[in-house]
């Protein structure tokens, strides 16, 4: 079955192209704010709710009156109006979070239809964007799947760097393993599997914390509005982006390995949003459990494997051998039960998760030896 995935590529525009891309986002931001202001005034004065069709009908007149707006792709400008419509629809559905005006420095993305406003040549595959001079170099680190259909492309600015994110529809395959496994997510170890493997926590944010604190102090010493402050803020943002890239790359590799090894995988259905309000919030965010589960889920769907989420309550207090409840504090890292079961606490929880998902008797039992957590 065809699936839709995002393919992200680094762009390397020259100085003139970077200036044009910055100007494009600034104009798109101005259009976004103008559309939002028009909707607010229409409701305040006439109690009328404008929709996308109402504002799209005026777009040609706006392009005729504002020459700077006419240099950009018409369909890309339509996507700005759709973005405003999406935020309004979400507001009325949720009842809170009214759309806000955006600063040009915080407006970082423009959406195009591939072949209409944005295209790339088949020879060297450089990008061409309407309104941007020349062709833009791109780092094509991987090829599109055979027979892939390209839908939209989002040109985005992240920490001073430019990227193109393509929406790709294709038949994606992947390696699929055999057997069932339960996976217990944690902080001492990133996860433990029911067959005894324990993955150490990488702690990317903790390792970079000292350098980030130094950058934050440097930013605090700078005068607001100065160029030195802008450079200090860029260095701080680059450090945070580097942490996020390392964390995501690590999660991609781990999820690929799990799907290639097992046919059915079970995780705890953890409420990370609620847990992140505790005193362990920083460590929970650094572990990025939800990212690992999401990446494993979509890779499993492509490979024909299955991911199942189970109720996490009591998984670390239940004996996987006899089902008895053995209460433990967080400092106690081994599970010892009256039935004779004596294994690592996280591995025992992983076995309980596996049995809850697929029933008892599946997979391999872990040996009764210590597994370093």
mmCIF file of C-alpha atoms in Angstrom:
data_model
loop_
_atom_site.group_PDB
_atom_site.id
_atom_site.type_symbol
_atom_site.label_atom_id
_atom_site.label_comp_id
_atom_site.label_asym_id
_atom_site.label_seq_id
_atom_site.Cartn_x
_atom_site.Cartn_y
_atom_site.Cartn_z
ATOM 1 C CA UNK A 1 0.000 0.000 0.000
ATOM 2 C CA UNK A 2 1.388 3.445 -0.899
ATOM 3 C CA UNK A 3 2.492 5.595 1.999
ATOM 4 C CA UNK A 4 3.392 9.268 2.311
ATOM 5 C CA UNK A 5 6.744 10.200 3.831
ATOM 6 C CA UNK A 6 8.840 13.337 4.102
ATOM 7 C CA UNK A 7 12.271 13.548 2.463
ATOM 8 C CA UNK A 8 14.408 16.377 3.798
ATOM 9 C CA UNK A 9 17.392 17.791 1.877
ATOM 10 C CA UNK A 10 19.869 20.516 2.758
ATOM 11 C CA UNK A 11 19.951 23.539 0.435
ATOM 12 C CA UNK A 12 23.081 25.604 -0.149
ATOM 13 C CA UNK A 13 21.981 28.927 -1.682
ATOM 14 C CA UNK A 14 24.486 31.668 -2.454
ATOM 15 C CA UNK A 15 24.280 35.124 -0.883
ATOM 16 C CA UNK A 16 21.863 36.536 -3.471
ATOM 17 C CA UNK A 17 19.617 33.487 -3.249
ATOM 18 C CA UNK A 18 19.612 33.577 0.559
ATOM 19 C CA UNK A 19 18.583 37.234 0.463
ATOM 20 C CA UNK A 20 15.778 36.403 -1.974
ATOM 21 C CA UNK A 21 14.554 33.536 0.201
ATOM 22 C CA UNK A 22 14.581 35.799 3.267
ATOM 23 C CA UNK A 23 12.602 38.432 1.330
ATOM 24 C CA UNK A 24 10.118 35.754 0.215
ATOM 25 C CA UNK A 25 9.444 34.640 3.776
ATOM 26 C CA UNK A 26 9.118 38.267 4.907
ATOM 27 C CA UNK A 27 6.504 38.933 2.192
ATOM 28 C CA UNK A 28 4.657 35.722 3.044
ATOM 29 C CA UNK A 29 4.657 36.764 6.689
ATOM 30 C CA UNK A 30 3.216 40.163 5.744
ATOM 31 C CA UNK A 31 0.462 38.468 3.735
ATOM 32 C CA UNK A 32 -0.271 36.122 6.641
ATOM 33 C CA UNK A 33 -0.648 39.042 9.053
ATOM 34 C CA UNK A 34 -2.763 41.020 6.587
ATOM 35 C CA UNK A 35 -5.143 38.092 6.131
ATOM 36 C CA UNK A 36 -5.415 37.656 9.870
ATOM 37 C CA UNK A 37 -6.097 41.381 10.365
ATOM 38 C CA UNK A 38 -8.760 41.312 7.643
ATOM 39 C CA UNK A 39 -10.560 38.429 9.344
ATOM 40 C CA UNK A 40 -10.465 40.166 12.719
ATOM 41 C CA UNK A 41 -11.810 43.442 11.307
ATOM 42 C CA UNK A 42 -14.542 41.700 9.285
ATOM 43 C CA UNK A 43 -15.854 39.978 12.379
ATOM 44 C CA UNK A 44 -15.484 43.024 14.630
ATOM 45 C CA UNK A 45 -17.298 45.385 12.280
ATOM 46 C CA UNK A 46 -19.799 43.165 10.473
ATOM 47 C CA UNK A 47 -19.853 39.944 12.531
ATOM 48 C CA UNK A 48 -18.789 38.180 9.351
ATOM 49 C CA UNK A 49 -16.441 35.200 9.303
ATOM 50 C CA UNK A 50 -14.186 35.208 6.252
ATOM 51 C CA UNK A 51 -13.096 31.901 4.752
ATOM 52 C CA UNK A 52 -10.294 30.864 2.423
ATOM 53 C CA UNK A 53 -12.420 31.339 -0.707
ATOM 54 C CA UNK A 54 -13.225 34.948 0.248
ATOM 55 C CA UNK A 55 -9.591 35.924 0.660
ATOM 56 C CA UNK A 56 -8.332 33.874 -2.284
ATOM 57 C CA UNK A 57 -10.698 35.818 -4.569
ATOM 58 C CA UNK A 58 -8.815 39.025 -3.673
ATOM 59 C CA UNK A 59 -5.326 37.603 -4.156
ATOM 60 C CA UNK A 60 -4.960 38.636 -7.807
ATOM 61 C CA UNK A 61 -5.901 42.212 -6.948
ATOM 62 C CA UNK A 62 -3.334 42.230 -4.140
ATOM 63 C CA UNK A 63 -0.617 41.017 -6.512
ATOM 64 C CA UNK A 64 -1.544 43.759 -8.988
ATOM 65 C CA UNK A 65 -1.339 46.473 -6.315
ATOM 66 C CA UNK A 66 1.813 45.230 -4.563
ATOM 67 C CA UNK A 67 4.612 44.606 -7.081
ATOM 68 C CA UNK A 68 6.813 42.826 -4.539
ATOM 69 C CA UNK A 69 4.097 40.242 -3.968
ATOM 70 C CA UNK A 70 3.728 39.529 -7.685
ATOM 71 C CA UNK A 71 7.281 38.163 -8.004
ATOM 72 C CA UNK A 72 6.447 35.041 -6.000
ATOM 73 C CA UNK A 73 4.547 31.946 -7.024
ATOM 74 C CA UNK A 74 0.787 32.414 -7.042
ATOM 75 C CA UNK A 75 0.123 28.941 -5.646
ATOM 76 C CA UNK A 76 2.667 29.521 -2.856
ATOM 77 C CA UNK A 77 0.725 32.647 -1.858
ATOM 78 C CA UNK A 78 -2.434 30.558 -1.846
ATOM 79 C CA UNK A 79 -0.742 28.206 0.603
ATOM 80 C CA UNK A 80 -0.266 31.154 2.973
ATOM 81 C CA UNK A 81 -4.012 31.755 2.901
ATOM 82 C CA UNK A 82 -4.643 28.064 3.536
ATOM 83 C CA UNK A 83 -2.284 28.259 6.498
ATOM 84 C CA UNK A 84 -4.411 31.037 8.011
ATOM 85 C CA UNK A 85 -7.549 29.000 7.315
ATOM 86 C CA UNK A 86 -6.034 25.966 9.049
ATOM 87 C CA UNK A 87 -5.175 27.921 12.194
ATOM 88 C CA UNK A 88 -8.679 29.429 12.313
ATOM 89 C CA UNK A 89 -10.311 26.033 11.897
ATOM 90 C CA UNK A 90 -8.144 24.608 14.674
ATOM 91 C CA UNK A 91 -9.091 27.512 16.941
ATOM 92 C CA UNK A 92 -12.829 26.967 16.513
ATOM 93 C CA UNK A 93 -12.408 23.223 17.009
ATOM 94 C CA UNK A 94 -10.365 23.563 20.225
ATOM 95 C CA UNK A 95 -11.918 26.731 21.608
ATOM 96 C CA UNK A 96 -8.548 28.217 22.592
ATOM 97 C CA UNK A 97 -5.320 29.294 20.923
ATOM 98 C CA UNK A 98 -6.498 32.183 18.745
ATOM 99 C CA UNK A 99 -4.217 32.744 15.706
ATOM 100 C CA UNK A 100 -1.504 35.277 16.365
ATOM 101 C CA UNK A 101 0.364 37.768 14.241
ATOM 102 C CA UNK A 102 3.787 36.517 13.246
ATOM 103 C CA UNK A 103 7.112 38.331 13.338
ATOM 104 C CA UNK A 104 9.176 38.035 10.168
ATOM 105 C CA UNK A 105 12.040 36.585 12.215
ATOM 106 C CA UNK A 106 9.756 33.757 13.354
ATOM 107 C CA UNK A 107 8.143 32.933 10.020
ATOM 108 C CA UNK A 108 10.334 30.157 8.646
ATOM 109 C CA UNK A 109 8.483 28.070 6.041
ATOM 110 C CA UNK A 110 6.913 28.390 2.588
ATOM 111 C CA UNK A 111 4.895 25.631 0.904
ATOM 112 C CA UNK A 112 5.018 24.925 -2.842
ATOM 113 C CA UNK A 113 3.541 22.402 -5.216
ATOM 114 C CA UNK A 114 6.328 20.523 -6.972
ATOM 115 C CA UNK A 115 6.371 21.651 -10.589
ATOM 116 C CA UNK A 116 4.388 24.802 -9.803
ATOM 117 C CA UNK A 117 6.561 27.454 -8.204
ATOM 118 C CA UNK A 118 9.288 24.987 -7.313
ATOM 119 C CA UNK A 119 10.971 22.466 -9.593
ATOM 120 C CA UNK A 120 14.286 20.682 -9.932
ATOM 121 C CA UNK A 121 16.245 19.725 -13.020
ATOM 122 C CA UNK A 122 16.780 16.085 -13.838
ATOM 123 C CA UNK A 123 20.468 16.488 -14.738
ATOM 124 C CA UNK A 124 22.088 17.991 -11.631
ATOM 125 C CA UNK A 125 18.786 18.158 -9.682
ATOM 126 C CA UNK A 126 19.231 21.727 -8.547
ATOM 127 C CA UNK A 127 16.152 23.515 -7.283
ATOM 128 C CA UNK A 128 14.494 26.383 -9.070
ATOM 129 C CA UNK A 129 12.087 28.622 -7.149
ATOM 130 C CA UNK A 130 9.995 31.368 -8.737
ATOM 131 C CA UNK A 131 11.374 34.751 -7.672
ATOM 132 C CA UNK A 132 14.778 33.403 -6.595
ATOM 133 C CA UNK A 133 17.641 34.077 -9.034
ATOM 134 C CA UNK A 134 19.416 31.111 -10.616
ATOM 135 C CA UNK A 135 19.230 27.540 -9.414
ATOM 136 C CA UNK A 136 19.898 26.461 -5.829
ATOM 137 C CA UNK A 137 22.367 23.742 -4.961
ATOM 138 C CA UNK A 138 20.946 20.873 -2.921
ATOM 139 C CA UNK A 139 22.577 17.990 -1.082
ATOM 140 C CA UNK A 140 20.750 14.946 -2.468
ATOM 141 C CA UNK A 141 21.978 12.441 0.104
ATOM 142 C CA UNK A 142 19.421 9.825 -0.966
ATOM 143 C CA UNK A 143 17.302 9.086 -4.010
ATOM 144 C CA UNK A 144 13.533 9.096 -4.225
ATOM 145 C CA UNK A 145 11.919 5.633 -4.378
ATOM 146 C CA UNK A 146 11.113 4.186 -7.800
ATOM 147 C CA UNK A 147 7.750 5.439 -9.032
ATOM 148 C CA UNK A 148 7.454 8.035 -6.285
ATOM 149 C CA UNK A 149 4.914 10.844 -6.624
ATOM 150 C CA UNK A 150 5.977 14.221 -5.297
ATOM 151 C CA UNK A 151 3.215 16.325 -3.803
ATOM 152 C CA UNK A 152 4.283 19.437 -1.946
ATOM 153 C CA UNK A 153 7.659 20.843 -0.993
ATOM 154 C CA UNK A 154 8.268 23.022 2.058
ATOM 155 C CA UNK A 155 11.249 25.365 1.927
ATOM 156 C CA UNK A 156 12.203 26.042 5.524
ATOM 157 C CA UNK A 157 14.829 28.051 7.383
ATOM 158 C CA UNK A 158 16.229 26.414 10.513
ATOM 159 C CA UNK A 159 18.997 28.007 12.571
ATOM 160 C CA UNK A 160 20.192 30.009 9.574
ATOM 161 C CA UNK A 161 20.270 26.974 7.254
ATOM 162 C CA UNK A 162 17.878 26.196 4.422
ATOM 163 C CA UNK A 163 16.137 22.905 3.751
ATOM 164 C CA UNK A 164 13.584 21.489 1.331
ATOM 165 C CA UNK A 165 11.127 18.922 2.675
ATOM 166 C CA UNK A 166 9.326 16.911 -0.022
ATOM 167 C CA UNK A 167 6.100 14.989 0.502
ATOM 168 C CA UNK A 168 6.712 11.644 -1.236
ATOM 169 C CA UNK A 169 4.047 9.014 -1.968
ATOM 170 C CA UNK A 170 5.441 5.584 -2.855
ATOM 171 C CA UNK A 171 5.602 1.920 -1.950
ATOM 172 C CA UNK A 172 8.120 1.745 0.888
ATOM 173 C CA UNK A 173 9.643 -1.555 1.900
ATOM 174 C CA UNK A 174 11.936 -2.555 4.709
ATOM 175 C CA UNK A 175 13.562 -5.402 6.545
ATOM 176 C CA UNK A 176 11.314 -7.281 8.907
ATOM 177 C CA UNK A 177 12.429 -9.622 11.645
ATOM 178 C CA UNK A 178 10.579 -12.468 13.371
ATOM 179 C CA UNK A 179 9.379 -13.034 16.889
ATOM 180 C CA UNK A 180 7.682 -10.872 19.483
ATOM 181 C CA UNK A 181 9.294 -8.442 21.871
ATOM 182 C CA UNK A 182 8.233 -6.173 24.682
ATOM 183 C CA UNK A 183 10.133 -2.909 25.135
ATOM 184 C CA UNK A 184 10.293 -1.041 28.437
ATOM 185 C CA UNK A 185 11.239 2.624 28.122
ATOM 186 C CA UNK A 186 13.251 4.217 30.893
ATOM 187 C CA UNK A 187 15.729 6.857 32.002
ATOM 188 C CA UNK A 188 18.502 4.757 33.558
ATOM 189 C CA UNK A 189 18.564 2.860 30.255
ATOM 190 C CA UNK A 190 16.790 4.167 27.165
ATOM 191 C CA UNK A 191 14.947 0.856 26.781
ATOM 192 C CA UNK A 192 15.179 -2.805 27.721
ATOM 193 C CA UNK A 193 13.770 -5.652 25.638
ATOM 194 C CA UNK A 194 12.059 -8.781 26.905
ATOM 195 C CA UNK A 195 14.893 -10.978 25.628
ATOM 196 C CA UNK A 196 17.439 -9.234 27.859
ATOM 197 C CA UNK A 197 19.010 -6.485 25.730
ATOM 198 C CA UNK A 198 19.462 -3.106 27.437
ATOM 199 C CA UNK A 199 20.133 0.026 25.374
ATOM 200 C CA UNK A 200 22.068 2.695 27.316
ATOM 201 C CA UNK A 201 20.635 6.203 27.399
ATOM 202 C CA UNK A 202 22.688 8.545 25.157
ATOM 203 C CA UNK A 203 21.782 11.730 27.110
ATOM 204 C CA UNK A 204 22.575 14.141 24.280
ATOM 205 C CA UNK A 205 21.232 17.190 26.088
ATOM 206 C CA UNK A 206 23.047 16.398 29.327
ATOM 207 C CA UNK A 207 26.381 16.036 27.552
ATOM 208 C CA UNK A 208 25.912 19.373 25.789
ATOM 209 C CA UNK A 209 24.436 21.166 28.808
ATOM 210 C CA UNK A 210 27.662 22.843 29.926
ATOM 211 C CA UNK A 211 28.317 24.372 26.493
ATOM 212 C CA UNK A 212 24.682 25.467 26.181
ATOM 213 C CA UNK A 213 24.795 27.191 29.570
ATOM 214 C CA UNK A 214 27.895 29.064 28.471
ATOM 215 C CA UNK A 215 26.100 30.213 25.306
ATOM 216 C CA UNK A 216 23.040 31.259 27.336
ATOM 217 C CA UNK A 217 25.183 33.372 29.675
ATOM 218 C CA UNK A 218 26.886 34.988 26.686
ATOM 219 C CA UNK A 219 23.472 35.833 25.248
ATOM 220 C CA UNK A 220 22.275 37.318 28.548
ATOM 221 C CA UNK A 221 25.280 39.678 28.668
ATOM 222 C CA UNK A 222 24.566 41.155 25.231
ATOM 223 C CA UNK A 223 22.591 44.325 24.746
ATOM 224 C CA UNK A 224 19.146 43.824 23.265
ATOM 225 C CA UNK A 225 18.944 44.735 19.588
ATOM 226 C CA UNK A 226 22.702 44.546 19.043
ATOM 227 C CA UNK A 227 24.425 42.501 16.369
ATOM 228 C CA UNK A 228 26.448 40.675 18.990
ATOM 229 C CA UNK A 229 23.211 39.532 20.607
ATOM 230 C CA UNK A 230 21.947 38.247 17.242
ATOM 231 C CA UNK A 231 25.158 36.245 16.786
ATOM 232 C CA UNK A 232 24.968 34.883 20.333
ATOM 233 C CA UNK A 233 21.349 33.871 19.791
ATOM 234 C CA UNK A 234 22.302 32.125 16.550
ATOM 235 C CA UNK A 235 25.059 30.168 18.333
ATOM 236 C CA UNK A 236 22.620 29.093 21.040
ATOM 237 C CA UNK A 237 20.045 28.012 18.451
ATOM 238 C CA UNK A 238 22.688 26.108 16.498
ATOM 239 C CA UNK A 239 23.649 24.194 19.636
ATOM 240 C CA UNK A 240 20.036 23.222 20.318
ATOM 241 C CA UNK A 241 19.573 22.184 16.694
ATOM 242 C CA UNK A 242 22.690 20.014 16.856
ATOM 243 C CA UNK A 243 21.315 18.210 19.926
ATOM 244 C CA UNK A 244 17.974 17.601 18.194
ATOM 245 C CA UNK A 245 19.669 16.241 15.049
ATOM 246 C CA UNK A 246 21.805 13.822 17.057
ATOM 247 C CA UNK A 247 18.803 12.634 19.043
ATOM 248 C CA UNK A 248 16.709 12.090 15.919
ATOM 249 C CA UNK A 249 19.509 10.307 14.058
ATOM 250 C CA UNK A 250 20.024 7.985 17.025
ATOM 251 C CA UNK A 251 16.288 7.230 17.217
ATOM 252 C CA UNK A 252 16.199 6.457 13.476
ATOM 253 C CA UNK A 253 19.014 3.930 13.825
ATOM 254 C CA UNK A 254 17.490 2.263 16.884
ATOM 255 C CA UNK A 255 14.015 2.018 15.337
ATOM 256 C CA UNK A 256 15.446 0.530 12.142
ATOM 257 C CA UNK A 257 17.321 -2.097 14.166
ATOM 258 C CA UNK A 258 14.220 -3.031 16.180
ATOM 259 C CA UNK A 259 12.031 -3.515 13.099
ATOM 260 C CA UNK A 260 14.765 -5.486 11.327
ATOM 261 C CA UNK A 261 14.992 -7.852 14.307
ATOM 262 C CA UNK A 262 11.366 -8.360 15.390
ATOM 263 C CA UNK A 263 8.033 -8.932 13.671
ATOM 264 C CA UNK A 264 5.785 -7.689 16.476
ATOM 265 C CA UNK A 265 6.793 -5.027 18.982
ATOM 266 C CA UNK A 266 5.010 -3.798 22.101
ATOM 267 C CA UNK A 267 5.636 -0.487 23.872
ATOM 268 C CA UNK A 268 4.100 1.155 26.906
ATOM 269 C CA UNK A 269 1.471 3.756 26.045
ATOM 270 C CA UNK A 270 3.130 6.450 28.140
ATOM 271 C CA UNK A 271 1.667 9.916 28.642
ATOM 272 C CA UNK A 272 4.890 11.817 28.090
ATOM 273 C CA UNK A 273 3.099 15.176 28.255
ATOM 274 C CA UNK A 274 1.957 14.474 31.805
ATOM 275 C CA UNK A 275 5.257 12.957 32.905
ATOM 276 C CA UNK A 276 7.153 15.942 31.515
ATOM 277 C CA UNK A 277 5.558 18.122 34.192
ATOM 278 C CA UNK A 278 7.430 16.273 36.915
ATOM 279 C CA UNK A 279 10.879 16.954 38.337
ATOM 280 C CA UNK A 280 12.272 14.480 35.775
ATOM 281 C CA UNK A 281 11.038 16.625 32.880
ATOM 282 C CA UNK A 282 14.486 17.409 31.544
ATOM 283 C CA UNK A 283 15.557 13.764 31.435
ATOM 284 C CA UNK A 284 12.232 12.696 29.888
ATOM 285 C CA UNK A 285 12.558 15.248 27.096
ATOM 286 C CA UNK A 286 16.145 14.145 26.522
ATOM 287 C CA UNK A 287 15.103 10.487 26.260
ATOM 288 C CA UNK A 288 12.517 11.337 23.535
ATOM 289 C CA UNK A 289 10.436 8.187 24.051
ATOM 290 C CA UNK A 290 7.609 9.361 21.810
ATOM 291 C CA UNK A 291 10.019 10.007 18.948
ATOM 292 C CA UNK A 292 11.379 6.459 19.186
ATOM 293 C CA UNK A 293 7.885 4.936 19.255
ATOM 294 C CA UNK A 294 6.661 7.035 16.313
ATOM 295 C CA UNK A 295 9.683 6.217 14.149
ATOM 296 C CA UNK A 296 9.389 2.511 14.974
ATOM 297 C CA UNK A 297 5.669 2.567 14.146
ATOM 298 C CA UNK A 298 6.023 3.954 10.647
ATOM 299 C CA UNK A 299 9.030 1.756 9.840
ATOM 300 C CA UNK A 300 7.089 -1.292 11.036
ATOM 301 C CA UNK A 301 4.127 -0.366 8.843
ATOM 302 C CA UNK A 302 6.401 -0.210 5.785
ATOM 303 C CA UNK A 303 8.040 -3.559 6.556
ATOM 304 C CA UNK A 304 4.816 -5.382 7.379
ATOM 305 C CA UNK A 305 5.576 -5.594 11.102
ATOM 306 C CA UNK A 306 3.279 -4.498 13.917
ATOM 307 C CA UNK A 307 3.625 -2.117 16.849
ATOM 308 C CA UNK A 308 1.179 -2.348 19.739
ATOM 309 C CA UNK A 309 0.832 -0.019 22.730
ATOM 310 C CA UNK A 310 -0.207 -1.445 26.091
ATOM 311 C CA UNK A 311 -1.388 -0.034 29.406
ATOM 312 C CA UNK A 312 1.763 0.916 31.377
ATOM 313 C CA UNK A 313 0.198 0.670 34.834
ATOM 314 C CA UNK A 314 1.943 -1.841 37.048
ATOM 315 C CA UNK A 315 4.394 -3.169 34.464
ATOM 316 C CA UNK A 316 7.389 -2.613 36.740
ATOM 317 C CA UNK A 317 5.601 -4.044 39.820
ATOM 318 C CA UNK A 318 4.309 -7.283 38.251
ATOM 319 C CA UNK A 319 6.251 -10.528 38.172
ATOM 320 C CA UNK A 320 6.529 -11.828 34.571
ATOM 321 C CA UNK A 321 6.777 -15.447 35.815
ATOM 322 C CA UNK A 322 3.852 -15.775 38.228
ATOM 323 C CA UNK A 323 1.951 -12.493 37.884
ATOM 324 C CA UNK A 324 2.316 -11.535 41.543
ATOM 325 C CA UNK A 325 2.593 -7.888 42.493
ATOM 326 C CA UNK A 326 6.039 -7.096 43.895
ATOM 327 C CA UNK A 327 6.184 -3.423 44.868
ATOM 328 C CA UNK A 328 9.572 -1.791 44.255
ATOM 329 C CA UNK A 329 11.032 1.657 44.725
ATOM 330 C CA UNK A 330 12.829 3.355 41.851
ATOM 331 C CA UNK A 331 16.186 2.756 43.506
ATOM 332 C CA UNK A 332 15.676 -1.030 43.437
ATOM 333 C CA UNK A 333 16.997 -2.158 40.047
ATOM 334 C CA UNK A 334 16.372 -5.915 40.308
ATOM 335 C CA UNK A 335 13.150 -7.885 40.335
ATOM 336 C CA UNK A 336 13.172 -10.664 42.922
ATOM 337 C CA UNK A 337 9.981 -12.640 43.497
ATOM 338 C CA UNK A 338 9.022 -15.445 45.896
ATOM 339 C CA UNK A 339 8.502 -17.712 42.877
ATOM 340 C CA UNK A 340 12.258 -17.648 42.212
ATOM 341 C CA UNK A 341 12.338 -15.103 39.416
ATOM 342 C CA UNK A 342 15.437 -12.909 39.793
ATOM 343 C CA UNK A 343 16.202 -10.660 36.821
ATOM 344 C CA UNK A 344 16.832 -7.045 35.948
ATOM 345 C CA UNK A 345 13.897 -4.789 36.782
ATOM 346 C CA UNK A 346 13.590 -3.253 33.290
ATOM 347 C CA UNK A 347 13.827 -6.627 31.530
ATOM 348 C CA UNK A 348 11.088 -7.980 33.798
ATOM 349 C CA UNK A 349 8.868 -5.002 32.912
ATOM 350 C CA UNK A 350 9.560 -5.604 29.204
ATOM 351 C CA UNK A 351 8.424 -9.222 29.571
ATOM 352 C CA UNK A 352 5.199 -8.059 31.234
ATOM 353 C CA UNK A 353 4.629 -5.630 28.365
ATOM 354 C CA UNK A 354 5.166 -8.402 25.824
ATOM 355 C CA UNK A 355 2.741 -10.740 27.607
ATOM 356 C CA UNK A 356 0.092 -8.020 27.845
ATOM 357 C CA UNK A 357 0.334 -7.362 24.132
ATOM 358 C CA UNK A 358 0.650 -10.859 22.693
ATOM 359 C CA UNK A 359 -0.218 -13.213 25.547
ATOM 360 C CA UNK A 360 2.079 -15.347 27.713
ATOM 361 C CA UNK A 361 4.502 -17.766 26.115
ATOM 362 C CA UNK A 362 5.671 -15.510 23.281
ATOM 363 C CA UNK A 363 9.273 -14.633 22.550
ATOM 364 C CA UNK A 364 12.299 -15.734 24.549
ATOM 365 C CA UNK A 365 12.587 -15.581 28.301
ATOM 366 C CA UNK A 366 15.589 -13.666 29.566
ATOM 367 C CA UNK A 367 18.232 -15.653 31.482
ATOM 368 C CA UNK A 368 18.372 -15.006 35.220
ATOM 369 C CA UNK A 369 21.577 -12.990 35.032
ATOM 370 C CA UNK A 370 22.303 -9.383 35.771
ATOM 371 C CA UNK A 371 21.906 -6.998 32.827
ATOM 372 C CA UNK A 372 23.640 -3.671 33.307
ATOM 373 C CA UNK A 373 21.121 -0.818 33.331
#
